[in-house]
Structure formats: structure tokens, C-alpha cells
Short mmCIF file of C-alpha atoms and ligand atoms in Angstrom, two decimals:
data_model
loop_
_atom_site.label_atom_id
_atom_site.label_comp_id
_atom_site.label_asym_id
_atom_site.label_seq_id
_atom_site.Cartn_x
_atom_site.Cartn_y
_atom_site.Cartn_z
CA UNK A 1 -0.31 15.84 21.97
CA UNK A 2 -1.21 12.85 24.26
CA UNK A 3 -3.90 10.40 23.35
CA UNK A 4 -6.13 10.53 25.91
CA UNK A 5 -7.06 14.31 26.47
CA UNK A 6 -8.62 14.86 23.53
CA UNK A 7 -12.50 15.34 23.53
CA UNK A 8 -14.81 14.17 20.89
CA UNK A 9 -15.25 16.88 18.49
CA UNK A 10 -19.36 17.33 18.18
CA UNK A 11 -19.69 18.18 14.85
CA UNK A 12 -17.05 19.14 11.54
CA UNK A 13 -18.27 19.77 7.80
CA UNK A 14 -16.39 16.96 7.05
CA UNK A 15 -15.83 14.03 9.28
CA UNK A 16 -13.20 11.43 8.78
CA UNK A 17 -13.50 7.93 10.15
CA UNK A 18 -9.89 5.85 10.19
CA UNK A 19 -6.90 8.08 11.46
CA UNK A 20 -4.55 5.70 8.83
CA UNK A 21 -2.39 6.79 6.23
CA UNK A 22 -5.69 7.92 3.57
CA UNK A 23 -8.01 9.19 6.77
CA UNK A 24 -4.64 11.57 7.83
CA UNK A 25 -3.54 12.45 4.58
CA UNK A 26 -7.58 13.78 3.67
CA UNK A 27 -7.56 15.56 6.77
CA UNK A 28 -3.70 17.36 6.04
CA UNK A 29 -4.92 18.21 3.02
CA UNK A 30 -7.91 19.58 3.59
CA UNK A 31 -5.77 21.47 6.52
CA UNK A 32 -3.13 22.94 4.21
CA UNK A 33 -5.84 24.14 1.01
CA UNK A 34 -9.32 24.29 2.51
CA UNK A 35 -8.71 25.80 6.29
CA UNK A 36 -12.11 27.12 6.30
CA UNK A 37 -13.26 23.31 6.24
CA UNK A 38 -13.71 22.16 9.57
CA UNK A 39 -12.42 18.91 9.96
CA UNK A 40 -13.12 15.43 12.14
CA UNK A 41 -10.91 12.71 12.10
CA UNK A 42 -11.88 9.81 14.49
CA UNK A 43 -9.24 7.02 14.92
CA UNK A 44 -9.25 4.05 17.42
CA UNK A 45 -5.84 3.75 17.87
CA UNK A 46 -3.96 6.20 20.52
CA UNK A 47 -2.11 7.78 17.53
CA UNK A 48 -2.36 8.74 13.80
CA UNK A 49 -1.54 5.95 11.51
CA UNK A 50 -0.57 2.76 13.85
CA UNK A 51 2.74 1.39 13.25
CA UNK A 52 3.69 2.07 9.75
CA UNK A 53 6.51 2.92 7.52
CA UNK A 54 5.52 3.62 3.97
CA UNK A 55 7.67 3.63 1.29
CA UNK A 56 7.54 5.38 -2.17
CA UNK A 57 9.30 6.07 -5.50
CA UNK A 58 9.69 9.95 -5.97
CA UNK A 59 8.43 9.19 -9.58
CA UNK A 60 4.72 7.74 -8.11
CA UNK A 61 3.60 11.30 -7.65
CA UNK A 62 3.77 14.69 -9.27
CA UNK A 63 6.16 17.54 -8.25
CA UNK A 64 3.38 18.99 -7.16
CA UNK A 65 1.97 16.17 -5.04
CA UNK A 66 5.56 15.97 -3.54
CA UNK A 67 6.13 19.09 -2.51
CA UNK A 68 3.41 18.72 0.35
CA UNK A 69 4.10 15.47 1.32
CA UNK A 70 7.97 16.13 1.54
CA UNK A 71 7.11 17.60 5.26
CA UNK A 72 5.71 14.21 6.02
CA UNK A 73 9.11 12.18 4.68
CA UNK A 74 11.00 11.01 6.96
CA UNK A 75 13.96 9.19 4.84
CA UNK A 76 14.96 9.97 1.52
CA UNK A 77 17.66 8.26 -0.80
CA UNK A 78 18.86 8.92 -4.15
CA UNK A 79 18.61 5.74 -5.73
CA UNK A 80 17.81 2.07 -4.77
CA UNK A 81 18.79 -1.20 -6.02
CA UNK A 82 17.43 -4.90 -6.78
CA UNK A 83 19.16 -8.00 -6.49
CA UNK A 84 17.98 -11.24 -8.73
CA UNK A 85 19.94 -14.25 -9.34
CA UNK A 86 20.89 -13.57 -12.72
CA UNK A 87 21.93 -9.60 -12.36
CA UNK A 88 22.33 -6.88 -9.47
CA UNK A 89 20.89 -2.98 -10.37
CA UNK A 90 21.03 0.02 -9.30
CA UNK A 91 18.14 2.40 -9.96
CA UNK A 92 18.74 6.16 -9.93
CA UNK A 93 15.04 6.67 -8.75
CA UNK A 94 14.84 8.31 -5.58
CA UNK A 95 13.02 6.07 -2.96
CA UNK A 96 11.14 8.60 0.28
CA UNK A 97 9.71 6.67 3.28
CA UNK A 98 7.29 7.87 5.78
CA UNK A 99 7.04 7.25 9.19
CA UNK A 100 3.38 6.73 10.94
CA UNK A 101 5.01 8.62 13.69
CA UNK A 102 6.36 11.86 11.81
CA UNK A 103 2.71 11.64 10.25
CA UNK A 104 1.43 11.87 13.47
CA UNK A 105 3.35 14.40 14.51
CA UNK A 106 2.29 16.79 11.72
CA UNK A 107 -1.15 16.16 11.17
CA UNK A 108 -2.41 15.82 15.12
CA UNK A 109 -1.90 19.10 15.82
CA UNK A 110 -3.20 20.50 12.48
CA UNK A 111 -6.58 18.77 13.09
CA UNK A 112 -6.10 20.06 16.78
CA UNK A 113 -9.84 19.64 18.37
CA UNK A 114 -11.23 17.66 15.15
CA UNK A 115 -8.62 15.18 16.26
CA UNK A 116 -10.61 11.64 18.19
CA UNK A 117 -8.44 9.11 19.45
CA UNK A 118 -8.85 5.78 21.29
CA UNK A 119 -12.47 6.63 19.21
CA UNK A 120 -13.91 3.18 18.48
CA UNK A 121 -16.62 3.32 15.41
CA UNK A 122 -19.69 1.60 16.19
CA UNK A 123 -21.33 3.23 12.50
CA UNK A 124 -20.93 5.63 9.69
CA UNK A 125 -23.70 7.19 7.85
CA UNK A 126 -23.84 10.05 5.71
CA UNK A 127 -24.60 12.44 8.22
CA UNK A 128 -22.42 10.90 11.17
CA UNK A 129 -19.84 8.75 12.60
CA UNK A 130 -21.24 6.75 16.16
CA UNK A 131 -18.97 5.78 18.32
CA UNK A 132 -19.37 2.55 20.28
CA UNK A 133 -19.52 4.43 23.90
CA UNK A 134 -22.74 6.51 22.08
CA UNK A 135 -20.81 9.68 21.33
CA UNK A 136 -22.21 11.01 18.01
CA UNK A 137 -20.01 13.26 15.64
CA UNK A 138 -22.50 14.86 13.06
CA UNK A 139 -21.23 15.80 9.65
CA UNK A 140 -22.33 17.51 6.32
CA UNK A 141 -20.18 14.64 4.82
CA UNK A 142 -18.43 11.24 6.10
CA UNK A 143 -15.94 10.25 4.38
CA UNK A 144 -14.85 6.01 5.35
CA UNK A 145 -10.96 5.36 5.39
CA UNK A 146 -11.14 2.62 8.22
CA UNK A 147 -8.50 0.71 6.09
CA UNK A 148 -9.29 -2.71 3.73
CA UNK A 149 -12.42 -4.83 4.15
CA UNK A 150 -12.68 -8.26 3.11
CA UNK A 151 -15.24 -8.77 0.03
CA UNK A 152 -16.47 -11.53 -1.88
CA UNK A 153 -16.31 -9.26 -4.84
CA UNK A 154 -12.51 -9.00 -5.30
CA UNK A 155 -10.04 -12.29 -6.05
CA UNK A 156 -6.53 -11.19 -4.30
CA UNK A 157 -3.31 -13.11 -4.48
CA UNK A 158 -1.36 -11.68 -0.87
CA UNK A 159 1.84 -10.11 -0.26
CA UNK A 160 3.03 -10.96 3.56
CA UNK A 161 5.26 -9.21 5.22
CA UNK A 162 7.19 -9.30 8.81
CA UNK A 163 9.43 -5.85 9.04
CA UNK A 164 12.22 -5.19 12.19
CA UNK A 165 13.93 -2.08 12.45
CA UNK A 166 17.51 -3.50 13.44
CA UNK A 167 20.50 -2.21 14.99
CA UNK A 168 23.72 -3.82 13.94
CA UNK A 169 27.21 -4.12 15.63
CA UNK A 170 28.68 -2.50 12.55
CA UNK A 171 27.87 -0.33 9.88
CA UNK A 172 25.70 -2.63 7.40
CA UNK A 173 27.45 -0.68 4.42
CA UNK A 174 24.62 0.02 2.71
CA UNK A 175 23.90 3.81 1.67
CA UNK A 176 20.67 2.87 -0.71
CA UNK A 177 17.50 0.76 -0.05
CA UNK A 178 17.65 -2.73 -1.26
CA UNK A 179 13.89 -2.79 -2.81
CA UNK A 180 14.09 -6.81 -4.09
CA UNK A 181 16.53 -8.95 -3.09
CA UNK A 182 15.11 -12.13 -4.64
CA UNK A 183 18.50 -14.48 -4.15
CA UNK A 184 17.30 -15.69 -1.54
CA UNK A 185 15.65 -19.13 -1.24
CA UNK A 186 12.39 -18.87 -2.91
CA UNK A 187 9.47 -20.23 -0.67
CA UNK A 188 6.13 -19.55 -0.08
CA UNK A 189 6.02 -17.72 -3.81
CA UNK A 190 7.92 -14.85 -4.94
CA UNK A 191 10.14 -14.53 -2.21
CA UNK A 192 12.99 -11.30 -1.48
CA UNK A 193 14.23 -9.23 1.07
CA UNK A 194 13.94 -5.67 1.60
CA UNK A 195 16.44 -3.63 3.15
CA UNK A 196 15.53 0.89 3.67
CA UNK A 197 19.20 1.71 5.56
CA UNK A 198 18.26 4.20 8.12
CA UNK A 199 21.55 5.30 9.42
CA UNK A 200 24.96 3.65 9.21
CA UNK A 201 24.26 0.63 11.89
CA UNK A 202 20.00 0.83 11.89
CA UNK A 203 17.93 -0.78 8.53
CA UNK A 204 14.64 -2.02 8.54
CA UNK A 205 14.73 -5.50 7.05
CA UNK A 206 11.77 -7.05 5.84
CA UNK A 207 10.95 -10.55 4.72
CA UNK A 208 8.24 -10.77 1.80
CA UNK A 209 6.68 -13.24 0.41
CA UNK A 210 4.01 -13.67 -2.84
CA UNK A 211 2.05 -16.07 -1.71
CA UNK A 212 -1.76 -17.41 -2.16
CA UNK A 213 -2.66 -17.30 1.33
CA UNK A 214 -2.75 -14.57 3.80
CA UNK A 215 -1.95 -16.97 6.70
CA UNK A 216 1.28 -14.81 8.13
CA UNK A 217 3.84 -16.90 9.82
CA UNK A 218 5.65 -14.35 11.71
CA UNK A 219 8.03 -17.05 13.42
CA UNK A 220 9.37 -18.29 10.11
CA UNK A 221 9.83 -14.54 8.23
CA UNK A 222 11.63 -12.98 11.96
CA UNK A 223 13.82 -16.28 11.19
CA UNK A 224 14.07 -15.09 7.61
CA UNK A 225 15.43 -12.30 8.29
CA UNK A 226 17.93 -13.42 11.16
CA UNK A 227 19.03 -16.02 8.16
CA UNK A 228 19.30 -12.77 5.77
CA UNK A 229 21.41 -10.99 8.34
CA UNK A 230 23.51 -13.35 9.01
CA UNK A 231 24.37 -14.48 5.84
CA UNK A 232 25.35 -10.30 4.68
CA UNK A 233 27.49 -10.48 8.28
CA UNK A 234 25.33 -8.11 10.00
CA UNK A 235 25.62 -9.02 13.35
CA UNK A 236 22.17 -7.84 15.19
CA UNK A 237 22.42 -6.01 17.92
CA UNK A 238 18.82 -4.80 19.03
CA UNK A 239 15.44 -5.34 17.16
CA UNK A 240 14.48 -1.81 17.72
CA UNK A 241 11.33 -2.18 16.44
CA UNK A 242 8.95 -4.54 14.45
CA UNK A 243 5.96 -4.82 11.69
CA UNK A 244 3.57 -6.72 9.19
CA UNK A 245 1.32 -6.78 7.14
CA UNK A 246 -0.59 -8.67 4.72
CA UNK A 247 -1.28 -6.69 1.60
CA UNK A 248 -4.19 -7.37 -0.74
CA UNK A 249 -2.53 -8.18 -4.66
CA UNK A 250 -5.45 -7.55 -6.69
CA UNK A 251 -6.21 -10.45 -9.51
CA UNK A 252 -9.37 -9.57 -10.72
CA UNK A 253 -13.04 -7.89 -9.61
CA UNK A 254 -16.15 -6.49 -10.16
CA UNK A 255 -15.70 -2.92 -9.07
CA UNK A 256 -19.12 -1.78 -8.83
CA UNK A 257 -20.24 -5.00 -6.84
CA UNK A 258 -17.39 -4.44 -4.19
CA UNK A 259 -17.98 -0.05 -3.76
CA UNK A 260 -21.70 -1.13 -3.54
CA UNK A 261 -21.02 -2.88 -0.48
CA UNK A 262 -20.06 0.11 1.05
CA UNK A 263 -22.30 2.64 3.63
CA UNK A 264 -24.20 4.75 0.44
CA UNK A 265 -24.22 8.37 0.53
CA UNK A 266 -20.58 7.53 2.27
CA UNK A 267 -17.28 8.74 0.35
CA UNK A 268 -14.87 5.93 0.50
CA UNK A 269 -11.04 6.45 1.00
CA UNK A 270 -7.49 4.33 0.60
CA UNK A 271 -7.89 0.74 0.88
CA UNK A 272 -11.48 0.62 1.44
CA UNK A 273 -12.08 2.35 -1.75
CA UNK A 274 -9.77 -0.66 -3.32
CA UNK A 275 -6.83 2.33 -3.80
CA UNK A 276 -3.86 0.18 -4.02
CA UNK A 277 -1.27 -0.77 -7.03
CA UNK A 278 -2.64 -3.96 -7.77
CA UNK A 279 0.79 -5.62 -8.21
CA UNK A 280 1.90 -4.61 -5.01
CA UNK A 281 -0.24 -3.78 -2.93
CA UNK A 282 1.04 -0.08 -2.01
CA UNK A 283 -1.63 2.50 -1.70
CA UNK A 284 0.15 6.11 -0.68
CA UNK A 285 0.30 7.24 -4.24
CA UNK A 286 -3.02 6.57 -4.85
CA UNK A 287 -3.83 8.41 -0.92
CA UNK A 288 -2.22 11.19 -1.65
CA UNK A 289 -3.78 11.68 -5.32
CA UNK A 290 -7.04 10.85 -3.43
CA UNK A 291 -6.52 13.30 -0.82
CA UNK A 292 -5.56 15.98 -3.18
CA UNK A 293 -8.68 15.85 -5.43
CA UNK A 294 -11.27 15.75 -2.44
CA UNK A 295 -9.36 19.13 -1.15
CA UNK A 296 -9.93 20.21 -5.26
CA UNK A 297 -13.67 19.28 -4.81
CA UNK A 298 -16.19 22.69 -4.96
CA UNK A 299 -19.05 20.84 -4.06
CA UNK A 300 -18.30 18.98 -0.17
CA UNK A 301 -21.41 18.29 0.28
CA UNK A 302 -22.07 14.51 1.59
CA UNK A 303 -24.04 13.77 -1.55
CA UNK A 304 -21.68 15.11 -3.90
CA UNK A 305 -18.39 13.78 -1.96
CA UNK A 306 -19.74 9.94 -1.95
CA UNK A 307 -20.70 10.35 -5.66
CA UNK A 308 -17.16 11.75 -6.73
CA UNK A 309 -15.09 9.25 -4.58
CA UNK A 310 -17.21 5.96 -5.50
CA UNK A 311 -16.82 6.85 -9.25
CA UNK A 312 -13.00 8.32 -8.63
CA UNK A 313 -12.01 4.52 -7.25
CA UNK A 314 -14.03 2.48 -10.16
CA UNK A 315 -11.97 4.41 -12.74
CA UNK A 316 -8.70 4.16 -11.13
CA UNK A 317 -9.84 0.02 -10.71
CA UNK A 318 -11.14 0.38 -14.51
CA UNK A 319 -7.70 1.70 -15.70
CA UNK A 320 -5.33 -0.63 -13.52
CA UNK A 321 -6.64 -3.66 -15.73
CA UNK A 322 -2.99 -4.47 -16.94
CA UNK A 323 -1.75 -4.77 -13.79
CA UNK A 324 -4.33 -7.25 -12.60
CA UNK A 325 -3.26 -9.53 -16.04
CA UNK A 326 0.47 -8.96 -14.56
CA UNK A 327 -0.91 -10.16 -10.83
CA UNK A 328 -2.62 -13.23 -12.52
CA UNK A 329 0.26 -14.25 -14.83
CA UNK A 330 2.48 -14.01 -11.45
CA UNK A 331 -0.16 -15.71 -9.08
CA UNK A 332 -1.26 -18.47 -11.58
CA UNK A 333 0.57 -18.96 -14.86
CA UNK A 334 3.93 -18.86 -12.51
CA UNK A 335 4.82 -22.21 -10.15
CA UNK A 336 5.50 -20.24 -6.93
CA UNK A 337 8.85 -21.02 -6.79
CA UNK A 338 9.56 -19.96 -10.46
CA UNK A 339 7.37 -16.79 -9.59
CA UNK A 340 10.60 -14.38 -9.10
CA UNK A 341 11.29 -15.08 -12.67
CA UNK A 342 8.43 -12.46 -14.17
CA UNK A 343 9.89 -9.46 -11.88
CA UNK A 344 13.45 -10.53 -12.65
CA UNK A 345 12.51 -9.93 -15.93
CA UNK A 346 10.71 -6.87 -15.43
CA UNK A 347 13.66 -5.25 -13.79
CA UNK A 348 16.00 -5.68 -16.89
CA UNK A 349 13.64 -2.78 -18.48
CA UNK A 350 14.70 0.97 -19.20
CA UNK A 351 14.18 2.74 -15.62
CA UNK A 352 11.44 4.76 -17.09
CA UNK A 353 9.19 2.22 -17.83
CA UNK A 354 9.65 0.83 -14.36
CA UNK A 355 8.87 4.25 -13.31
CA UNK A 356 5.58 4.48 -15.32
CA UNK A 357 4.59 1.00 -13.74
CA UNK A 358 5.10 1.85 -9.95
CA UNK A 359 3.41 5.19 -10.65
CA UNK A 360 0.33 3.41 -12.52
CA UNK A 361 1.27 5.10 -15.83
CA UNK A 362 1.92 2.27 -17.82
CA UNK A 363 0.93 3.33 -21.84
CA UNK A 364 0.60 0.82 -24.50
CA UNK A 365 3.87 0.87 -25.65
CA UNK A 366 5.24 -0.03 -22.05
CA UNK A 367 2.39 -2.71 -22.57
CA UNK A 368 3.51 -4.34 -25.39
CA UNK A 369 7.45 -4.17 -24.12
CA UNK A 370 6.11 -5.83 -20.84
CA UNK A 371 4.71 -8.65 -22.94
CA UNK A 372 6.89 -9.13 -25.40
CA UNK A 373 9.37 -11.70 -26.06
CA UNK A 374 9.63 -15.37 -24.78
CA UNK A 375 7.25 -15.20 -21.33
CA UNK A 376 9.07 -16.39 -18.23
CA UNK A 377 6.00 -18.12 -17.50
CA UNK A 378 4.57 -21.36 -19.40
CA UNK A 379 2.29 -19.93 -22.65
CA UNK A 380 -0.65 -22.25 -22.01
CA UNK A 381 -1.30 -21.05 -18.65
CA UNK A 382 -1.09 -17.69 -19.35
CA UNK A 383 -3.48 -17.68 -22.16
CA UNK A 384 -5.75 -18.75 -19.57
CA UNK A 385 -5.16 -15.65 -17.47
CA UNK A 386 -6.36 -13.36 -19.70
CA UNK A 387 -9.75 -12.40 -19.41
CA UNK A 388 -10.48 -10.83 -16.14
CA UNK A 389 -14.50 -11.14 -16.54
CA UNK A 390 -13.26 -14.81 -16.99
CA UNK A 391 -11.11 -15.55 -14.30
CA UNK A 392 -13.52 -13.84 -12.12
CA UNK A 393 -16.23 -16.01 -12.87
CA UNK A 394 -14.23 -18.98 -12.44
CA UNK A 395 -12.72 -17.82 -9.31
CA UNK A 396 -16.07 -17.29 -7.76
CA UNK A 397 -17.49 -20.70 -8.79
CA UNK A 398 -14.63 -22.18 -7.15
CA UNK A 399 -15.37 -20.46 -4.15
CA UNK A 400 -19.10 -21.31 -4.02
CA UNK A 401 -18.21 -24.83 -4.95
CA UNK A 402 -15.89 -25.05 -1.96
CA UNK A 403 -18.41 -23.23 0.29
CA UNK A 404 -20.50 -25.82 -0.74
CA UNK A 405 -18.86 -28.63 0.12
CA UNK A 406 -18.26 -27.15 3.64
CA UNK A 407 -14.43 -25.90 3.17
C1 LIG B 1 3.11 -2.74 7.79
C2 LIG B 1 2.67 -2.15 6.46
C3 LIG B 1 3.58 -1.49 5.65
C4 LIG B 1 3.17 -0.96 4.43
N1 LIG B 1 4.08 -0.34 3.65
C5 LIG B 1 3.66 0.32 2.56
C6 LIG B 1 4.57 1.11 1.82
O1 LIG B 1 5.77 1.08 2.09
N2 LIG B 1 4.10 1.85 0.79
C7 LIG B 1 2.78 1.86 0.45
O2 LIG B 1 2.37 2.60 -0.45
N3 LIG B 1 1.92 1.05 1.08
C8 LIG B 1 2.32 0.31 2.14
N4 LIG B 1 1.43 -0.46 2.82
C9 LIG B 1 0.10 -0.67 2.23
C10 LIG B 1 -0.89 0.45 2.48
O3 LIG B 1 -0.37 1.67 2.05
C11 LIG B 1 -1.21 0.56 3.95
O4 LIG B 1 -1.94 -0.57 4.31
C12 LIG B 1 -1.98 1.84 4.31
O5 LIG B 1 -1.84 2.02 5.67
C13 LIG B 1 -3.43 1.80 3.90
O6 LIG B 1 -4.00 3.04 4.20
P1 LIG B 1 -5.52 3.19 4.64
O7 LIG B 1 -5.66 4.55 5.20
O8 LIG B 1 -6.42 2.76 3.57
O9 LIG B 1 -5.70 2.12 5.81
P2 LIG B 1 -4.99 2.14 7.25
O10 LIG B 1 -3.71 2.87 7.19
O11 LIG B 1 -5.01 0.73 7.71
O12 LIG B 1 -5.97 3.02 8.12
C14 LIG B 1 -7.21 2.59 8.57
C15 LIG B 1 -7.38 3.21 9.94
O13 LIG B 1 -8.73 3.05 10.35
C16 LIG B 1 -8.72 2.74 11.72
N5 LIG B 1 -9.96 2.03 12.03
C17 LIG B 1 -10.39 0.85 11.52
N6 LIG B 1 -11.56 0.49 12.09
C18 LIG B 1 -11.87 1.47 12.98
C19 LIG B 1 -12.93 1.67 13.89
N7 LIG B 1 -13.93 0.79 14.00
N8 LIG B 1 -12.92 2.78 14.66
C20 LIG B 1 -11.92 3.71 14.55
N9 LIG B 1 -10.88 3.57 13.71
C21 LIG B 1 -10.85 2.46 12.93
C22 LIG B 1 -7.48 1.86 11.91
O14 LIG B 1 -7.06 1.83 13.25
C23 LIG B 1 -6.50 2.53 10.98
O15 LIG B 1 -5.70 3.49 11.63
C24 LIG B 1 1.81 -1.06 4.02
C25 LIG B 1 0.92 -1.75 4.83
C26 LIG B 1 1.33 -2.30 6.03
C27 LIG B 1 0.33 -3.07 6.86
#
């Protein structure tokens, strides 16, 4: 299916605007459980989900959840590993990626003439998506995944990102992704490598970085990773391909301020509903979950879809409060060079509490391990983390303050 011959569908019972991963997964969904839904999914790139690859543990979703989004995997390994200075481990936790182009490949011709692309949204409303040409898509319900929005409501730390898909001279000899490889020289903040071996000679390498700003330096992460390579003796031999992104680490928030801000009567979806793991910043478990329950839904009426998804994303928010004392403790009880320090110390945990915490499952007792002990961070400073009503209030004064003075 070409972009580019596709006309704009006129109406759907459900209309989706954002073709990304949350817009495409609603609409396979809906495809695969609710055919009699007719379906409208209105993207302004020339394909489904841009230039992605996203990554997963097998233990972030159910058996259930996997077994329809195992079509949409592209790689799968076995187990993974992370490298710190003090230790080197190997997790037997399967790790799945998934391509933006295999999910286009699926889910295009699924939505078949629901499917708008090169679509540029001028404005949602509950009844409607317009276009900017003036095209008007009418719905019984609109549902807005048109990816993250920026909002003085939420205080984010920022994981950056430059990713190339490489092709070496020789096999790299790796048969497992590398998820952390935090040896490296820390800068910018929490610092590490991150290797998904495709084939014997292709990886994708990316360099990450922890930092407070979301300023992206691609120049100095492509170097990072020509540094990386050469230092493992992987001699490059194409870039085959390249990404980045800039990924929202949430420290603290006030919910019901930020979904507010939204289009009411609405349903919001993925990042724009704030669906992400607040430590680091991955939002397909929370997509798929997402997508699932709106297929679930008996009522899909407008009114009843905006009411269930804006009070679905303040309880996942409302539950994910641990995580967002983790991304404080990391983001501002840690100097950002000592920052690697807290996950180094995470990753000497039993596997199954590291598999709770990816999959946002994290009980009390997982808590209080987490927590425990000496903290790799200086005790003063994260006393002061605590609160999150707190923090936020501070954060924001700060901000006004600086707005203030013209910064
Ligand atoms: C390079 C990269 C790699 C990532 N890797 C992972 C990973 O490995 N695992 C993981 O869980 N998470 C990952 N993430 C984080 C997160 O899962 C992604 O950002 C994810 O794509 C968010 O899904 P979304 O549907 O909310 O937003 P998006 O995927 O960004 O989708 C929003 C869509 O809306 C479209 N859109 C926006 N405005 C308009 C408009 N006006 N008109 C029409 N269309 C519009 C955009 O073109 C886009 O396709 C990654 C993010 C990036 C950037």
C-alpha cells in the first residue's frame, strides 16, 4: 500500500488521529476484536508509525497481550544483558522489538480505506478530526494519539537518544541485546550504550544519555557511538539506518491539570495521555494495555470513550508514584555523573523484581527492597525528593520565577 492513493475516509464510528505506535495499535485492535467497528486512522506521515524501533521485555505484558502483538515483533531474543563498572549480567528475560515498518505493514492494510496518510490535522473535536486542506472526517468518537505534548503541568527529567542501525565488517559476536552498558564515560548524566544485535554483522547501537535538558546533540552521540564501536573492534561498515528521540522521564505532576488540557469530550491515547514508564520513558506496554481495554469497552460512544480513557491515564499516573520518587532520586539527589550508580544498583536485584519494575508491577515489598540499604545517592538530598506535591510546587515556582526574570 503506497502513501499517496489513499482517499480520506468520510466518516468511521471511531476515528483515530496520530498513525504512531498507540493511534496503530487502537486501530489493530479494534481490527482483530471489534470488526464491526469501523475504523479511521489519520496520520501525517506517508506511513504508519515514522521511524521507530520499539523495544520490550516479554514480562511488560500478559500472555495474553503477547500473543497479538507477537505478529507485530519483528526481533526476539532469549535473554539480554547489562554491563556496569562494578559487574556484567545476563538476564534470562526475553527482550521483542518492533519495527515501525512491520507495524505498518500489518495494520495498513487492516484499516484498508479508514487508513489517511500524508493527512495533516488542523483540529480534533469530539465529533471530528479537520484536516488542514478542509477535509472533514466525522466520528461517533475521536480518540487523540498525535504523540507527547509539552505541558506546564508535568516536571520531566529527559532521556536522549541518537540510534544507527550498523553494518559491521565482521560478526559483532553478540547473540543477546546489550540493554545498559554504563562503562562507558559518564557525561551528560546517566550515560550507557545500547546494543539489539539484528543479525550476525547488523546491530542497532544507540547512545543514551539521562540528562536535564532535552537539547539533543546528535553530532556528539553519532560520535559516541563510532567511539563505542571502535573501542568493542567493530569495524563499521555502512550506517544502514538512523534514529532519536528525546523521551519524557516523568518527575512529578498534577495529572488532572495536564488531561484537562486536552480537547474535552476527546479520548486521549499513548504519550498524550502521559502513558509512559516514568523511569524510562517507554510507552508500548502501556499502548498495548491501552489499546486492549478500549477494544474491551461496551459503550464506544464519544462521551463514554473520553470519560474511560481520561480516568484510565490518571490512575495509571496515580499508581506509577514510586517510580516518579525513583526518577527524582536519579535526576536530583544523584550528581549526573554519579547518576549510573542508582541503576547499577538496581540491577544487582533478583530478575523478578526487575521484571515487576519494567512491567509497572512493583508491590511494596519490591518497594522496600528498592529502598533499602545504604542509598547510592547522598541521604540529605534525597529526603528532599520525597514528596511529589512538594517538589511540584517547588519546581513550578522555579519556573515562574525564571519566566519572570525573562529566562
Ligand atoms: C526513536 C524512538 C525510539 C523509542 N523506543 C522505544 C522503545 O524501544 N520502547 C518503548 O516502549 N518506547 C520507545 N519509545 C518511546 C515511545 O514508545 C514512543 O515515543 C512511541 O512512539 C509513542 O507512541 P505514541 O503513539 O504516543 O506517539 P507517536 O508514536 O509519536 O505517534 C504520534 C503520531 O501522531 C502523528 N501526528 C502528530 N501530529 C499530527 C498531526 N497534526 N496530523 C497528523 N498526524 C499527526 C505523528 O506523525 C505520529 O505518527 C521510543 C521513542 C522514540 C522517539
Amino acid at each position: 500500500m503506497e502513501a499517496g492513493d489513499l482517499a480520506v475516509p468520510e466518516k468511521a464510528d471511531i476515528a483515530i488521529a496520530g498513525g504512531g505506535l498507540s493511534g496503530a495499535l487502537i486501530a489493530y485492535r479494534l481490527r482483530l476484536t471489534r470488526p464491526e467497528v469501523t475504523v479511521a486512522l489519520v496520520e501525517q506521515g506517508p506511513s504508519l508509525g515514522g521511524n521507530h524501533t520499539w523495544s520490550f521485555h516479554a514480562s511488560d505484558v500478559s500472555a495474553a497481550t503477547y500473543k497479538w502483538l507477537s505478529n507485530l515483533v519483528r526481533h526476539k531474543w532469549p535473554r539480554q544483558a547489562v554491563i556496569f563498572p562494578k559487574f556484567h549480567r545476563v538476564l534470562e528475560t526475553s527482550y521483542c522489538s518492533i519495527t515501525s515498518s512491520r507495524l505498518h505493514d500489518i495494520v495498513a492494510p487492516l484499516v484498508d480505506e479508514g487508513l489517511a496518510l500524508n493527512a495533516d490535522i488542523a483540529e480534533v473535536a469530539p465529533d471530528r478530526i479537520r484536516l488542514r486542506d478542509g477535509a472533514v472526517i466525522k466520528a461517533n468518537a475521536v480518540i487523540d494519539a498525535r504523540g507527547a505534548r509539552t505541558s506546564d503541568r508535568l516536571v520531566l527529567g529527559f532521556q536522549k537518544f541518537v540510534g544507527q542501525e550498523l553494518e559491521f565488517v565482521a560478526p559483532h559476536g553478540l547473540d543477546a541485546p546489550v540493554i545498559m552498558d554504563a562503562s562507558v564515560p559518564q557525561e551528560d548524566g546517566y550515560r550507557f550504550l545500547y546494543v539489539l544485535p539484528f543479525t550476525e554483522r547488523i546491530a542497532l547501537v544507540e547512545d543514551t544519555r539521562y540528562a536535564d535538558g532535552a537539547a539533543l546533540d546528535r553530532e556528539a552521540l553519532r560520535r559516541g557511538i563510532s567511539d563505542y564501536c571502535a573501542v568493542r573492534g567493530w569495524k563499521i561498515s555502512k550506517v544502514i539506518r538512523e534514529e532519536d528521540g528525546v523521551l519524557p522521564i516523568a518527575l512529578a505532576g498534577d495529572i488532572d491539570a495536564f488531561l484537562d488540557e486536552g480537547v474535552e469530550g476527546v479520548a486521549p491515547a499513548g504519550m498524550r495521555a502521559a502513558l509512559f514508564h516514568p523511569l524510562t520513558g517507554y510507552s508500548l506496554p502501556d499502548a498495548a494495555g491501552l489499546a486492549e481495554r478500549i477494544a474491551d469497552q461496551d459503550d464506544l460512544s464519544g462521551p463514554a470513550l473520553a470519560r474511560f480513557a481520561v480516568r484510565h491515564a490518571a490512575s495509571v499516573w496515580r499508581n506509577r508514584s514510586f517510580y516518579r520518587l525513583l526518577s527524582r532520586m536519579l535526576f536530583s539527589a544523584a550528581a549526573p555523573d554519579q547518576r549510573y550508580k542508582v541503576l547499577q544498583r538496581f540491577y544487582g536485584l533478583p530478575r523478578s523484581l526487575i521484571e515487576r519494575f519494567y512491567a509497572g508491577q512493583t508491590h511494596f515489598g519490591d518497594q522496600a527492597r528498592i529502598l533499602a540499604g545504604k542509598p547510592p545517592v547522598p541521604v540529605s538530598r534525597a529526603l528532599g525528593c520525597l514528596g511529589e506535591e512538594k517538589y511540584l510546587n517547588r519546581a513550578l515556582a522555579a519556573r515562574a520565577t525564571t519566566q519572570a526574570q525573562g529566562g
